[in-house]
């Protein structure tokens, strides 16, 4: 079976999730192209990077991404770094003719996202942006139900992505809280998922009105070398330059209306990524904290037996899960990354563009940008296609 050589840039949270996916993918999802884990790249050549490379089975490690993306023996560049590095890395990788798998959100600004899309299209390489929640079996199944008309005409979409990991005012000023590194706060980090899922499931958002709020304006400076999670503070304080909460209303092209909230200040909500869709024939509800389940309400049933059904999405007929365990044997967060890598490799093998690709990534950035514009203008703003 032909091998395809991978360089992964980023070795912490997302780097590990992607590394695990490359290791697992062919064990559960047979396919023609077999990823060869060539090089793991981090920002410093240190013990932490080498140890991660060893643990996950990378052949080499390196700390010069510019050198890595140029290597003749690399076919895929996987960008799993903080947002401000996506743009330079993707542009360089595209110019070097590599296929690119990039973490979400695609970029820190709309201008960057557009330039990245242009670069991959000019280079003629394959590109994918990792909105991993599209590949939760229950979410892919919800999409199938909507496409089969089980929900009918959609009236309402509710999307809430709630977390609580920075509620402590003493939680330090990690990179995700600085605009120069992260682009935005809850908006780009988790609002990006909420808006992507909405457009994936029910179609394009046309207009939005939103507000962005920063509750804690200053935080302890972060100790050198800390990642975002479990970071340590040090003396002195710095300014938080991103939003803690992004909430907005939306009107969709198809006439549906939407209500959204993305926050890191919802106590007790650890990774509460939820949506509900209400239509003329039925309703569905999903909660990532119970990711193997999908609630479905069928309005076409006689009213005396109507009620929400809780579908355990682990049947072989459901998307992706048939490749894992027997019915009822649930899967987890990391599996969504395996599904994404499998779909990316399949698309490369079949020479067709996977989804979501950088067009979807740039489109998503346009929606985020419009929410930001509306929060400044205080008005409804149109999402410019
Ligand atoms: C951090 O808030 C984060 O890890 C996001 O960056 C991910 O995309 C999301 O899936 C979980 O939360």
Short mmCIF file of C-alpha atoms in Angstrom, two decimals, residues 128 146 212 261 276 349 354:
data_model
loop_
_atom_site.label_atom_id
_atom_site.label_comp_id
_atom_site.label_asym_id
_atom_site.label_seq_id
_atom_site.Cartn_x
_atom_site.Cartn_y
_atom_site.Cartn_z
CA UNK A 128 -8.93 20.56 4.82
CA UNK A 146 -32.17 16.71 8.10
CA UNK A 212 -18.73 40.42 22.56
CA UNK A 261 -23.89 31.62 22.68
CA UNK A 276 -31.12 21.95 18.78
CA UNK A 349 -6.31 9.15 -2.79
CA UNK A 354 -12.42 16.97 1.09
#
